[in-house]
PDB file of C-alpha atoms in Angstrom:
ATOM      1  CA  UNK S   1     -27.677  -3.512   5.975  1.00 71.00           C
ATOM      2  CA  UNK S   2     -30.719  -4.891   4.097  1.00 81.00           C
ATOM      3  CA  UNK S   3     -31.884  -1.288   3.695  1.00 86.00           C
ATOM      4  CA  UNK S   4     -28.823   1.104   3.704  1.00 88.00           C
ATOM      5  CA  UNK S   5     -29.977   3.402   6.596  1.00 92.00           C
ATOM      6  CA  UNK S   6     -27.538   5.522   7.872  1.00 94.00           C
ATOM      7  CA  UNK S   7     -26.567   4.526  11.542  1.00 92.00           C
ATOM      8  CA  UNK S   8     -24.415   7.370  12.281  1.00 95.00           C
ATOM      9  CA  UNK S   9     -22.235   9.843  10.737  1.00 94.00           C
ATOM     10  CA  UNK S  10     -19.108  11.557  12.102  1.00 94.00           C
ATOM     11  CA  UNK S  11     -17.504  14.489  11.454  1.00 92.00           C
ATOM     12  CA  UNK S  12     -14.091  14.809  11.632  1.00 91.00           C
ATOM     13  CA  UNK S  13     -11.506  17.581  10.292  1.00 87.00           C
ATOM     14  CA  UNK S  14     -11.070  15.251   7.325  1.00 83.00           C
ATOM     15  CA  UNK S  15     -10.675  11.597   6.611  1.00 75.00           C
ATOM     16  CA  UNK S  16      -7.752  10.141   4.451  1.00 67.00           C
ATOM     17  CA  UNK S  17      -6.700  12.538   2.062  1.00 66.00           C
ATOM     18  CA  UNK S  18      -5.157  10.261  -0.569  1.00 75.00           C
ATOM     19  CA  UNK S  19      -6.150   6.064  -0.961  1.00 76.00           C
ATOM     20  CA  UNK S  20      -6.351   5.063   2.417  1.00 81.00           C
ATOM     21  CA  UNK S  21      -8.247   2.012   4.236  1.00 87.00           C
ATOM     22  CA  UNK S  22     -10.692   2.030   6.609  1.00 91.00           C
ATOM     23  CA  UNK S  23     -10.470  -1.065   8.997  1.00 94.00           C
ATOM     24  CA  UNK S  24     -12.775  -2.522  11.459  1.00 96.00           C
ATOM     25  CA  UNK S  25     -11.971  -4.819  14.087  1.00 96.00           C
ATOM     26  CA  UNK S  26     -13.040  -5.357  18.169  1.00 95.00           C
ATOM     27  CA  UNK S  27     -15.897  -2.660  17.715  1.00 97.00           C
ATOM     28  CA  UNK S  28     -13.265   0.093  16.793  1.00 98.00           C
ATOM     29  CA  UNK S  29     -12.939   1.754  13.129  1.00 97.00           C
ATOM     30  CA  UNK S  30      -9.619   2.820  12.383  1.00 97.00           C
ATOM     31  CA  UNK S  31      -8.806   5.983  10.018  1.00 95.00           C
ATOM     32  CA  UNK S  32      -6.220   8.810   8.991  1.00 95.00           C
ATOM     33  CA  UNK S  33      -7.662  12.260   9.647  1.00 94.00           C
ATOM     34  CA  UNK S  34      -6.831  15.820   9.946  1.00 94.00           C
ATOM     35  CA  UNK S  35      -5.397  16.115   6.417  1.00 92.00           C
ATOM     36  CA  UNK S  36      -3.173  18.945   6.215  1.00 91.00           C
ATOM     37  CA  UNK S  37       0.504  19.841   4.061  1.00 91.00           C
ATOM     38  CA  UNK S  38       2.429  19.662   7.554  1.00 91.00           C
ATOM     39  CA  UNK S  39       5.411  17.893   8.307  1.00 91.00           C
ATOM     40  CA  UNK S  40       6.591  17.859  11.962  1.00 89.00           C
ATOM     41  CA  UNK S  41       5.107  21.501  12.547  1.00 88.00           C
ATOM     42  CA  UNK S  42       6.457  22.917   9.149  1.00 90.00           C
ATOM     43  CA  UNK S  43       4.651  23.533   5.804  1.00 91.00           C
ATOM     44  CA  UNK S  44       5.559  20.742   2.853  1.00 88.00           C
ATOM     45  CA  UNK S  45       4.312  21.345  -0.267  1.00 85.00           C
ATOM     46  CA  UNK S  46       2.596  18.481  -2.535  1.00 82.00           C
ATOM     47  CA  UNK S  47       2.227  16.386   0.959  1.00 86.00           C
ATOM     48  CA  UNK S  48      -1.055  16.335   2.125  1.00 88.00           C
ATOM     49  CA  UNK S  49      -1.219  14.064   4.649  1.00 93.00           C
ATOM     50  CA  UNK S  50      -3.116  12.621   7.708  1.00 94.00           C
ATOM     51  CA  UNK S  51      -1.629  13.696  10.962  1.00 95.00           C
ATOM     52  CA  UNK S  52      -3.357  11.431  12.758  1.00 96.00           C
ATOM     53  CA  UNK S  53      -4.787   8.295  13.196  1.00 97.00           C
ATOM     54  CA  UNK S  54      -8.159   7.946  14.923  1.00 97.00           C
ATOM     55  CA  UNK S  55     -10.198   5.413  16.471  1.00 97.00           C
ATOM     56  CA  UNK S  56     -13.957   5.461  16.222  1.00 97.00           C
ATOM     57  CA  UNK S  57     -16.735   3.803  18.399  1.00 98.00           C
ATOM     58  CA  UNK S  58     -18.003   1.229  15.480  1.00 97.00           C
ATOM     59  CA  UNK S  59     -21.314   1.001  17.263  1.00 96.00           C
ATOM     60  CA  UNK S  60     -22.289   4.703  17.371  1.00 97.00           C
ATOM     61  CA  UNK S  61     -19.244   6.626  15.871  1.00 97.00           C
ATOM     62  CA  UNK S  62     -17.911   8.669  18.996  1.00 97.00           C
ATOM     63  CA  UNK S  63     -14.327   9.349  18.605  1.00 97.00           C
ATOM     64  CA  UNK S  64     -12.403   7.471  21.316  1.00 98.00           C
ATOM     65  CA  UNK S  65      -8.791   8.678  20.761  1.00 98.00           C
ATOM     66  CA  UNK S  66      -6.422  10.524  18.592  1.00 98.00           C
ATOM     67  CA  UNK S  67      -2.825   9.305  17.730  1.00 98.00           C
ATOM     68  CA  UNK S  68      -0.094  11.170  16.697  1.00 98.00           C
ATOM     69  CA  UNK S  69       3.066   9.564  14.782  1.00 98.00           C
ATOM     70  CA  UNK S  70       6.237  10.916  14.565  1.00 97.00           C
ATOM     71  CA  UNK S  71       5.522  11.675  10.575  1.00 96.00           C
ATOM     72  CA  UNK S  72       2.283  11.967   8.907  1.00 95.00           C
ATOM     73  CA  UNK S  73       0.501   8.932   7.212  1.00 96.00           C
ATOM     74  CA  UNK S  74      -0.006   8.376   3.839  1.00 93.00           C
ATOM     75  CA  UNK S  75      -2.313   5.802   2.599  1.00 92.00           C
ATOM     76  CA  UNK S  76      -2.930   4.727   6.066  1.00 94.00           C
ATOM     77  CA  UNK S  77      -4.113   0.897   6.474  1.00 95.00           C
ATOM     78  CA  UNK S  78      -4.427  -0.466  10.445  1.00 96.00           C
ATOM     79  CA  UNK S  79      -3.154  -4.428  10.421  1.00 97.00           C
ATOM     80  CA  UNK S  80      -4.847  -6.008  13.285  1.00 98.00           C
ATOM     81  CA  UNK S  81      -3.272  -8.379  15.282  1.00 98.00           C
ATOM     82  CA  UNK S  82      -6.324 -10.163  16.935  1.00 96.00           C
ATOM     83  CA  UNK S  83      -4.903  -9.172  20.393  1.00 97.00           C
ATOM     84  CA  UNK S  84      -5.985  -6.032  21.330  1.00 97.00           C
ATOM     85  CA  UNK S  85      -3.408  -4.522  18.990  1.00 98.00           C
ATOM     86  CA  UNK S  86      -3.038  -2.990  15.634  1.00 98.00           C
ATOM     87  CA  UNK S  87       0.180  -1.867  13.402  1.00 98.00           C
ATOM     88  CA  UNK S  88       0.700   0.618  10.898  1.00 98.00           C
ATOM     89  CA  UNK S  89       3.808   2.394   9.471  1.00 98.00           C
ATOM     90  CA  UNK S  90       4.137   6.416   8.943  1.00 97.00           C
ATOM     91  CA  UNK S  91       5.076   7.814   5.414  1.00 96.00           C
ATOM     92  CA  UNK S  92       8.724   7.794   6.601  1.00 97.00           C
ATOM     93  CA  UNK S  93       8.570   4.106   6.572  1.00 98.00           C
ATOM     94  CA  UNK S  94       8.527   4.151  10.485  1.00 98.00           C
ATOM     95  CA  UNK S  95       6.641   0.971  11.755  1.00 98.00           C
ATOM     96  CA  UNK S  96       4.092   1.666  15.525  1.00 98.00           C
ATOM     97  CA  UNK S  97       2.086  -1.142  17.238  1.00 98.00           C
ATOM     98  CA  UNK S  98      -0.462   0.211  19.242  1.00 98.00           C
ATOM     99  CA  UNK S  99      -3.611  -0.812  21.326  1.00 98.00           C
ATOM    100  CA  UNK S 100      -7.443  -0.921  19.659  1.00 98.00           C
ATOM    101  CA  UNK S 101      -9.145   0.574  22.758  1.00 97.00           C
ATOM    102  CA  UNK S 102      -6.907   3.746  23.470  1.00 98.00           C
ATOM    103  CA  UNK S 103      -4.529   4.265  20.893  1.00 98.00           C
ATOM    104  CA  UNK S 104      -1.575   4.097  22.965  1.00 98.00           C
ATOM    105  CA  UNK S 105       1.933   3.256  21.751  1.00 98.00           C
ATOM    106  CA  UNK S 106       3.413   0.073  22.461  1.00 98.00           C
ATOM    107  CA  UNK S 107       6.301   0.410  20.296  1.00 98.00           C
ATOM    108  CA  UNK S 108       7.882   1.910  17.180  1.00 98.00           C
ATOM    109  CA  UNK S 109      11.069   1.318  15.110  1.00 98.00           C
ATOM    110  CA  UNK S 110      12.280   2.328  11.919  1.00 98.00           C
ATOM    111  CA  UNK S 111      12.289   4.640   9.300  1.00 96.00           C
ATOM    112  CA  UNK S 112      14.034   7.059   7.338  1.00 96.00           C
ATOM    113  CA  UNK S 113      14.099  10.776   8.363  1.00 94.00           C
ATOM    114  CA  UNK S 114      12.744  13.719   5.806  1.00 93.00           C
ATOM    115  CA  UNK S 115      11.905  10.673   3.475  1.00 95.00           C
ATOM    116  CA  UNK S 116       8.529   9.871   2.091  1.00 94.00           C
ATOM    117  CA  UNK S 117       6.468   6.866   0.691  1.00 95.00           C
ATOM    118  CA  UNK S 118       2.942   6.389  -0.427  1.00 92.00           C
ATOM    119  CA  UNK S 119       3.569   2.494   0.467  1.00 94.00           C
ATOM    120  CA  UNK S 120       1.865   0.868   2.915  1.00 95.00           C
ATOM    121  CA  UNK S 121       2.638  -1.203   5.375  1.00 97.00           C
ATOM    122  CA  UNK S 122       1.266  -5.247   6.506  1.00 97.00           C
ATOM    123  CA  UNK S 123       1.143  -7.533   9.172  1.00 98.00           C
ATOM    124  CA  UNK S 124       1.466 -11.267   8.271  1.00 98.00           C
ATOM    125  CA  UNK S 125       0.382 -14.296   9.612  1.00 98.00           C
ATOM    126  CA  UNK S 126       3.718 -14.952  11.061  1.00 98.00           C
ATOM    127  CA  UNK S 127       3.216 -12.004  13.574  1.00 98.00           C
ATOM    128  CA  UNK S 128       6.203 -10.176  11.577  1.00 98.00           C
ATOM    129  CA  UNK S 129       5.149  -6.300  10.231  1.00 98.00           C
ATOM    130  CA  UNK S 130       6.399  -5.578   6.896  1.00 98.00           C
ATOM    131  CA  UNK S 131       6.937  -1.888   6.457  1.00 98.00           C
ATOM    132  CA  UNK S 132       8.484   0.079   3.243  1.00 98.00           C
ATOM    133  CA  UNK S 133      10.571   3.193   2.796  1.00 97.00           C
ATOM    134  CA  UNK S 134      12.525   5.433   0.807  1.00 97.00           C
ATOM    135  CA  UNK S 135      15.605   7.460   1.354  1.00 95.00           C
ATOM    136  CA  UNK S 136      14.205  10.794   0.660  1.00 90.00           C
ATOM    137  CA  UNK S 137      11.187  12.872   0.070  1.00 86.00           C
ATOM    138  CA  UNK S 138      11.930  12.684  -3.735  1.00 85.00           C
ATOM    139  CA  UNK S 139      12.215   9.219  -5.030  1.00 86.00           C
ATOM    140  CA  UNK S 140      13.367   8.499  -8.517  1.00 87.00           C
ATOM    141  CA  UNK S 141      13.349   6.135 -11.560  1.00 88.00           C
ATOM    142  CA  UNK S 142      16.442   4.641  -9.934  1.00 92.00           C
ATOM    143  CA  UNK S 143      16.004   5.421  -6.196  1.00 95.00           C
ATOM    144  CA  UNK S 144      16.334   2.764  -3.877  1.00 97.00           C
ATOM    145  CA  UNK S 145      13.962   1.862  -0.798  1.00 97.00           C
ATOM    146  CA  UNK S 146      13.869  -0.477   1.542  1.00 98.00           C
ATOM    147  CA  UNK S 147      11.612  -3.623   2.852  1.00 98.00           C
ATOM    148  CA  UNK S 148      11.822  -3.992   7.105  1.00 98.00           C
ATOM    149  CA  UNK S 149      10.485  -6.926   8.708  1.00 98.00           C
ATOM    150  CA  UNK S 150       9.725  -6.124  12.299  1.00 98.00           C
ATOM    151  CA  UNK S 151       8.695  -8.867  15.233  1.00 98.00           C
ATOM    152  CA  UNK S 152       5.244  -8.018  16.514  1.00 98.00           C
ATOM    153  CA  UNK S 153       5.999  -8.483  19.622  1.00 98.00           C
ATOM    154  CA  UNK S 154       8.552  -5.865  20.458  1.00 98.00           C
ATOM    155  CA  UNK S 155       9.552  -4.074  17.376  1.00 98.00           C
ATOM    156  CA  UNK S 156      12.677  -5.856  16.591  1.00 98.00           C
ATOM    157  CA  UNK S 157      14.041  -5.379  13.191  1.00 98.00           C
ATOM    158  CA  UNK S 158      14.731  -9.066  11.642  1.00 98.00           C
ATOM    159  CA  UNK S 159      15.709  -8.085   8.364  1.00 98.00           C
ATOM    160  CA  UNK S 160      15.697  -5.121   5.775  1.00 98.00           C
ATOM    161  CA  UNK S 161      16.382  -5.674   2.035  1.00 98.00           C
ATOM    162  CA  UNK S 162      17.392  -2.858  -0.459  1.00 98.00           C
ATOM    163  CA  UNK S 163      14.927  -2.898  -3.716  1.00 98.00           C
ATOM    164  CA  UNK S 164      16.114  -0.964  -6.605  1.00 97.00           C
ATOM    165  CA  UNK S 165      13.390   1.454  -7.052  1.00 97.00           C
ATOM    166  CA  UNK S 166      10.873   2.470  -4.319  1.00 97.00           C
ATOM    167  CA  UNK S 167       8.445   0.313  -2.837  1.00 97.00           C
ATOM    168  CA  UNK S 168       5.838   2.768  -3.258  1.00 94.00           C
ATOM    169  CA  UNK S 169       2.800   0.110  -2.767  1.00 95.00           C
ATOM    170  CA  UNK S 170       1.211  -2.366  -0.076  1.00 95.00           C
ATOM    171  CA  UNK S 171       2.720  -5.638  -0.040  1.00 97.00           C
ATOM    172  CA  UNK S 172       1.324  -9.136   0.030  1.00 98.00           C
ATOM    173  CA  UNK S 173       2.173 -12.231   1.625  1.00 98.00           C
ATOM    174  CA  UNK S 174       1.385 -15.693   0.891  1.00 98.00           C
ATOM    175  CA  UNK S 175       2.748 -19.101  -0.402  1.00 98.00           C
ATOM    176  CA  UNK S 176       4.006 -19.097  -4.444  1.00 98.00           C
ATOM    177  CA  UNK S 177       4.049 -21.493  -7.117  1.00 97.00           C
ATOM    178  CA  UNK S 178       7.084 -23.780  -6.840  1.00 96.00           C
ATOM    179  CA  UNK S 179       8.468 -21.948  -3.113  1.00 97.00           C
ATOM    180  CA  UNK S 180       7.765 -23.493   0.301  1.00 93.00           C
ATOM    181  CA  UNK S 181       6.827 -21.180   3.231  1.00 96.00           C
ATOM    182  CA  UNK S 182       5.765 -17.784   3.168  1.00 98.00           C
ATOM    183  CA  UNK S 183       6.680 -15.214   0.708  1.00 98.00           C
ATOM    184  CA  UNK S 184       6.458 -10.991   0.693  1.00 98.00           C
ATOM    185  CA  UNK S 185       5.198 -10.025  -2.918  1.00 98.00           C
ATOM    186  CA  UNK S 186       6.468  -6.157  -2.994  1.00 98.00           C
ATOM    187  CA  UNK S 187       5.635  -3.969  -6.222  1.00 98.00           C
ATOM    188  CA  UNK S 188       8.473  -1.405  -6.558  1.00 98.00           C
ATOM    189  CA  UNK S 189       8.727   1.671  -8.972  1.00 97.00           C
ATOM    190  CA  UNK S 190       8.533   5.622  -9.114  1.00 95.00           C
ATOM    191  CA  UNK S 191       4.984   6.529 -10.285  1.00 93.00           C
ATOM    192  CA  UNK S 192       4.182   9.932 -12.246  1.00 91.00           C
ATOM    193  CA  UNK S 193       7.446   9.911 -14.095  1.00 93.00           C
ATOM    194  CA  UNK S 194       7.591   9.354 -17.781  1.00 95.00           C
ATOM    195  CA  UNK S 195      10.011   6.420 -18.911  1.00 95.00           C
ATOM    196  CA  UNK S 196      10.202   5.012 -15.344  1.00 95.00           C
ATOM    197  CA  UNK S 197      10.441   1.490 -14.808  1.00 97.00           C
ATOM    198  CA  UNK S 198       8.193  -1.178 -12.636  1.00 97.00           C
ATOM    199  CA  UNK S 199       8.921  -4.428 -11.227  1.00 98.00           C
ATOM    200  CA  UNK S 200       7.019  -6.727  -8.680  1.00 98.00           C
ATOM    201  CA  UNK S 201       9.651  -8.608  -6.052  1.00 98.00           C
ATOM    202  CA  UNK S 202       9.285 -11.861  -4.529  1.00 98.00           C
ATOM    203  CA  UNK S 203      11.372 -11.913  -1.048  1.00 98.00           C
ATOM    204  CA  UNK S 204      11.415 -14.966   1.628  1.00 98.00           C
ATOM    205  CA  UNK S 205       9.138 -13.672   4.449  1.00 98.00           C
ATOM    206  CA  UNK S 206      11.233 -14.990   6.702  1.00 98.00           C
ATOM    207  CA  UNK S 207      15.001 -13.964   5.494  1.00 98.00           C
ATOM    208  CA  UNK S 208      13.832 -11.162   3.216  1.00 98.00           C
ATOM    209  CA  UNK S 209      15.785 -12.677   0.111  1.00 98.00           C
ATOM    210  CA  UNK S 210      14.990 -12.011  -3.290  1.00 98.00           C
ATOM    211  CA  UNK S 211      13.040 -15.214  -4.627  1.00 98.00           C
ATOM    212  CA  UNK S 212      12.104 -13.799  -7.948  1.00 98.00           C
ATOM    213  CA  UNK S 213      11.532 -10.749 -10.106  1.00 98.00           C
ATOM    214  CA  UNK S 214       9.114  -9.401 -12.572  1.00 98.00           C
ATOM    215  CA  UNK S 215       9.922  -6.589 -14.548  1.00 98.00           C
ATOM    216  CA  UNK S 216       6.772  -4.673 -15.420  1.00 97.00           C
ATOM    217  CA  UNK S 217       6.305  -1.826 -17.765  1.00 97.00           C
ATOM    218  CA  UNK S 218       7.745   1.091 -17.855  1.00 97.00           C
ATOM    219  CA  UNK S 219       5.537   4.548 -17.681  1.00 95.00           C
ATOM    220  CA  UNK S 220       4.840   5.675 -21.493  1.00 95.00           C
ATOM    221  CA  UNK S 221       3.778   9.377 -20.608  1.00 93.00           C
ATOM    222  CA  UNK S 222       3.764  12.416 -18.315  1.00 92.00           C
ATOM    223  CA  UNK S 223       0.225  10.488 -17.229  1.00 92.00           C
ATOM    224  CA  UNK S 224      -0.569   7.130 -16.215  1.00 93.00           C
ATOM    225  CA  UNK S 225      -3.308   5.261 -18.342  1.00 93.00           C
ATOM    226  CA  UNK S 226      -6.649   6.526 -18.156  1.00 90.00           C
ATOM    227  CA  UNK S 227      -5.268   9.423 -16.242  1.00 89.00           C
ATOM    228  CA  UNK S 228      -3.722  10.854 -20.256  1.00 85.00           C
ATOM    229  CA  UNK S 229      -7.360  10.897 -21.751  1.00 85.00           C
ATOM    230  CA  UNK S 230      -9.159  13.848 -22.115  1.00 88.00           C
ATOM    231  CA  UNK S 231     -12.518  12.869 -22.260  1.00 87.00           C
ATOM    232  CA  UNK S 232     -11.830  11.032 -18.819  1.00 85.00           C
ATOM    233  CA  UNK S 233     -10.416  14.038 -17.571  1.00 86.00           C
ATOM    234  CA  UNK S 234     -13.516  15.687 -18.433  1.00 88.00           C
ATOM    235  CA  UNK S 235     -16.146  12.909 -17.277  1.00 87.00           C
ATOM    236  CA  UNK S 236     -14.132  13.036 -13.594  1.00 84.00           C
ATOM    237  CA  UNK S 237     -14.611  17.066 -13.395  1.00 87.00           C
ATOM    238  CA  UNK S 238     -18.135  16.634 -14.121  1.00 90.00           C
ATOM    239  CA  UNK S 239     -18.725  13.847 -11.480  1.00 88.00           C
ATOM    240  CA  UNK S 240     -17.163  16.417  -8.950  1.00 86.00           C
ATOM    241  CA  UNK S 241     -13.559  14.175  -8.169  1.00 82.00           C
ATOM    242  CA  UNK S 242     -10.296  15.062  -9.402  1.00 82.00           C
ATOM    243  CA  UNK S 243      -9.616  14.939 -12.987  1.00 86.00           C
ATOM    244  CA  UNK S 244      -6.519  13.197 -12.726  1.00 87.00           C
ATOM    245  CA  UNK S 245      -5.515   9.734 -10.373  1.00 87.00           C
ATOM    246  CA  UNK S 246      -2.185  10.102 -10.259  1.00 89.00           C
ATOM    247  CA  UNK S 247      -1.940   6.547  -8.490  1.00 90.00           C
ATOM    248  CA  UNK S 248       0.959   4.192  -7.309  1.00 92.00           C
ATOM    249  CA  UNK S 249       2.848   2.567 -10.076  1.00 95.00           C
ATOM    250  CA  UNK S 250       0.455  -0.811  -9.180  1.00 97.00           C
ATOM    251  CA  UNK S 251      -2.462  -2.041  -7.746  1.00 96.00           C
ATOM    252  CA  UNK S 252      -2.317  -4.013  -4.671  1.00 96.00           C
ATOM    253  CA  UNK S 253      -1.492  -7.367  -4.873  1.00 98.00           C
ATOM    254  CA  UNK S 254      -3.397 -10.585  -4.270  1.00 98.00           C
ATOM    255  CA  UNK S 255      -2.159 -14.223  -4.048  1.00 98.00           C
ATOM    256  CA  UNK S 256      -4.484 -17.060  -4.886  1.00 97.00           C
ATOM    257  CA  UNK S 257      -4.664 -20.609  -3.361  1.00 96.00           C
ATOM    258  CA  UNK S 258      -2.111 -22.126  -5.765  1.00 96.00           C
ATOM    259  CA  UNK S 259       0.515 -19.062  -5.342  1.00 98.00           C
ATOM    260  CA  UNK S 260      -0.287 -17.148  -8.459  1.00 98.00           C
ATOM    261  CA  UNK S 261       0.124 -12.983  -8.076  1.00 98.00           C
ATOM    262  CA  UNK S 262      -2.421 -10.980  -9.613  1.00 98.00           C
ATOM    263  CA  UNK S 263      -2.019  -7.186  -9.802  1.00 98.00           C
ATOM    264  CA  UNK S 264      -2.609  -4.438 -11.761  1.00 98.00           C
ATOM    265  CA  UNK S 265      -0.323  -1.964 -13.827  1.00 97.00           C
ATOM    266  CA  UNK S 266      -0.349   1.638 -13.877  1.00 96.00           C
ATOM    267  CA  UNK S 267      -0.078   1.074 -17.344  1.00 96.00           C
ATOM    268  CA  UNK S 268      -3.383  -1.046 -17.483  1.00 96.00           C
ATOM    269  CA  UNK S 269      -2.474  -4.397 -17.776  1.00 97.00           C
ATOM    270  CA  UNK S 270      -4.137  -6.968 -15.190  1.00 98.00           C
ATOM    271  CA  UNK S 271      -1.168  -9.468 -14.884  1.00 98.00           C
ATOM    272  CA  UNK S 272      -1.406 -12.904 -13.262  1.00 98.00           C
ATOM    273  CA  UNK S 273       2.396 -13.965 -12.351  1.00 98.00           C
ATOM    274  CA  UNK S 274       4.185 -17.165 -11.734  1.00 98.00           C
ATOM    275  CA  UNK S 275       7.676 -18.220 -11.403  1.00 98.00           C
ATOM    276  CA  UNK S 276       6.793 -21.416 -12.960  1.00 96.00           C
ATOM    277  CA  UNK S 277      10.074 -22.786 -13.623  1.00 97.00           C
ATOM    278  CA  UNK S 278      11.522 -21.514 -10.717  1.00 97.00           C
ATOM    279  CA  UNK S 279      14.892 -19.638 -12.322  1.00 97.00           C
ATOM    280  CA  UNK S 280      14.159 -16.150 -10.348  1.00 97.00           C
ATOM    281  CA  UNK S 281      12.736 -14.373 -13.103  1.00 98.00           C
ATOM    282  CA  UNK S 282       9.066 -14.169 -14.208  1.00 98.00           C
ATOM    283  CA  UNK S 283       9.528 -13.989 -17.800  1.00 96.00           C
ATOM    284  CA  UNK S 284       6.477 -13.138 -20.798  1.00 93.00           C
ATOM    285  CA  UNK S 285       5.863 -17.166 -21.176  1.00 95.00           C
ATOM    286  CA  UNK S 286       5.142 -17.276 -17.495  1.00 97.00           C
ATOM    287  CA  UNK S 287       2.855 -14.350 -17.797  1.00 97.00           C
ATOM    288  CA  UNK S 288      -0.777 -14.014 -18.569  1.00 97.00           C
ATOM    289  CA  UNK S 289      -2.651 -10.362 -18.637  1.00 97.00           C
ATOM    290  CA  UNK S 290      -5.856  -8.384 -19.962  1.00 97.00           C
ATOM    291  CA  UNK S 291      -5.300  -4.891 -20.871  1.00 97.00           C
ATOM    292  CA  UNK S 292      -7.609  -2.361 -19.146  1.00 96.00           C
ATOM    293  CA  UNK S 293      -6.161   0.864 -20.840  1.00 94.00           C
ATOM    294  CA  UNK S 294      -6.762   2.369 -17.094  1.00 93.00           C
ATOM    295  CA  UNK S 295      -4.238   2.509 -14.118  1.00 94.00           C
ATOM    296  CA  UNK S 296      -5.185   0.985 -10.726  1.00 95.00           C
ATOM    297  CA  UNK S 297      -5.399   2.608  -7.680  1.00 90.00           C
ATOM    298  CA  UNK S 298      -2.557   1.313  -4.739  1.00 89.00           C
ATOM    299  CA  UNK S 299      -5.182   0.214  -2.562  1.00 87.00           C
ATOM    300  CA  UNK S 300      -7.429  -1.783  -5.067  1.00 90.00           C
ATOM    301  CA  UNK S 301      -6.628  -5.568  -4.774  1.00 94.00           C
ATOM    302  CA  UNK S 302      -8.110  -8.238  -6.529  1.00 97.00           C
ATOM    303  CA  UNK S 303     -10.723 -10.012  -4.697  1.00 97.00           C
ATOM    304  CA  UNK S 304     -11.043 -13.707  -5.274  1.00 97.00           C
ATOM    305  CA  UNK S 305     -14.323 -16.150  -4.296  1.00 95.00           C
ATOM    306  CA  UNK S 306     -14.825 -19.549  -5.678  1.00 94.00           C
ATOM    307  CA  UNK S 307     -14.606 -19.706  -9.602  1.00 94.00           C
ATOM    308  CA  UNK S 308     -14.351 -16.208  -9.662  1.00 97.00           C
ATOM    309  CA  UNK S 309     -11.642 -13.075  -9.418  1.00 97.00           C
ATOM    310  CA  UNK S 310     -12.896  -9.338  -9.546  1.00 98.00           C
ATOM    311  CA  UNK S 311     -10.399  -6.488  -9.932  1.00 97.00           C
ATOM    312  CA  UNK S 312     -11.276  -2.718 -10.731  1.00 96.00           C
ATOM    313  CA  UNK S 313      -9.105  -0.159 -12.387  1.00 94.00           C
ATOM    314  CA  UNK S 314      -9.957   3.246 -12.061  1.00 90.00           C
ATOM    315  CA  UNK S 315     -12.699   3.602 -14.795  1.00 86.00           C
ATOM    316  CA  UNK S 316     -14.578   0.049 -14.489  1.00 93.00           C
ATOM    317  CA  UNK S 317     -14.840  -3.292 -12.648  1.00 97.00           C
ATOM    318  CA  UNK S 318     -13.387  -6.934 -14.278  1.00 97.00           C
ATOM    319  CA  UNK S 319     -15.357 -10.032 -13.256  1.00 97.00           C
ATOM    320  CA  UNK S 320     -13.166 -13.307 -14.480  1.00 96.00           C
ATOM    321  CA  UNK S 321     -14.816 -16.622 -14.339  1.00 93.00           C
ATOM    322  CA  UNK S 322     -12.876 -19.810 -13.643  1.00 80.00           C
TER     323      UNK S 322
END
């Protein structure tokens, strides 16, 4: 750690081809791997996605196992349960629970055949797995999707709530201003579509009932903020990265200890949200924002430390002191 020396390096067919997370626990590194434009043995155009979830030894990098879900994974993130198991979802919204040591399946449930989302599942402290799904592979500005809750123990469906736009983001879980119990904060919207609106929903984590809604900005142009700047495209190309980001509609949300939600928009603003009057709608008077003039990666969540909050758009890091 002190010197930054390379301890090991392992070559995989590919690592996550999108905005996935690498997670580590119990001596095992989890990642998506072997990204291909393939869906159940058939070529699928413009859907380069990981065919496997791979577990590697965290000490030496040796591949321990590969697990092939029913559909590929997109923006993969494994959530560790702390009992030798982990959970995740595929891009059809099917939730899985597997063993950490060998990748073997314990249960799987849900999902919509032939659908696609770049949203990500989350395991809550209440031992509930929250997964997101759309109903086809195309989505659209007003195409409804679903947020589903599954019991960690056996994968039983506890509730499913329809949202009016694609839930193409990772949710967050925590306690919100003015509400008792846990809430699930789910960003929604269809990215990469000019004129498409975006929203943030707060749901009761136990029942799935809607608690409040924030109506975010609509996408102004064919590309999101920052992506549509020719100079920025040229700089990325010179740096050897793809010239445009094509991100999720929102960053991943973060909930602070006061119950305020922090989240970045594809149109550039970074928001602090709270339904202070409890009327179920987060209005302009209840919102603070800072315009970064650039979109956010869907895997980028604000980090909070005592007296400090840090967030990253696609081109800069912002540090706010309290």
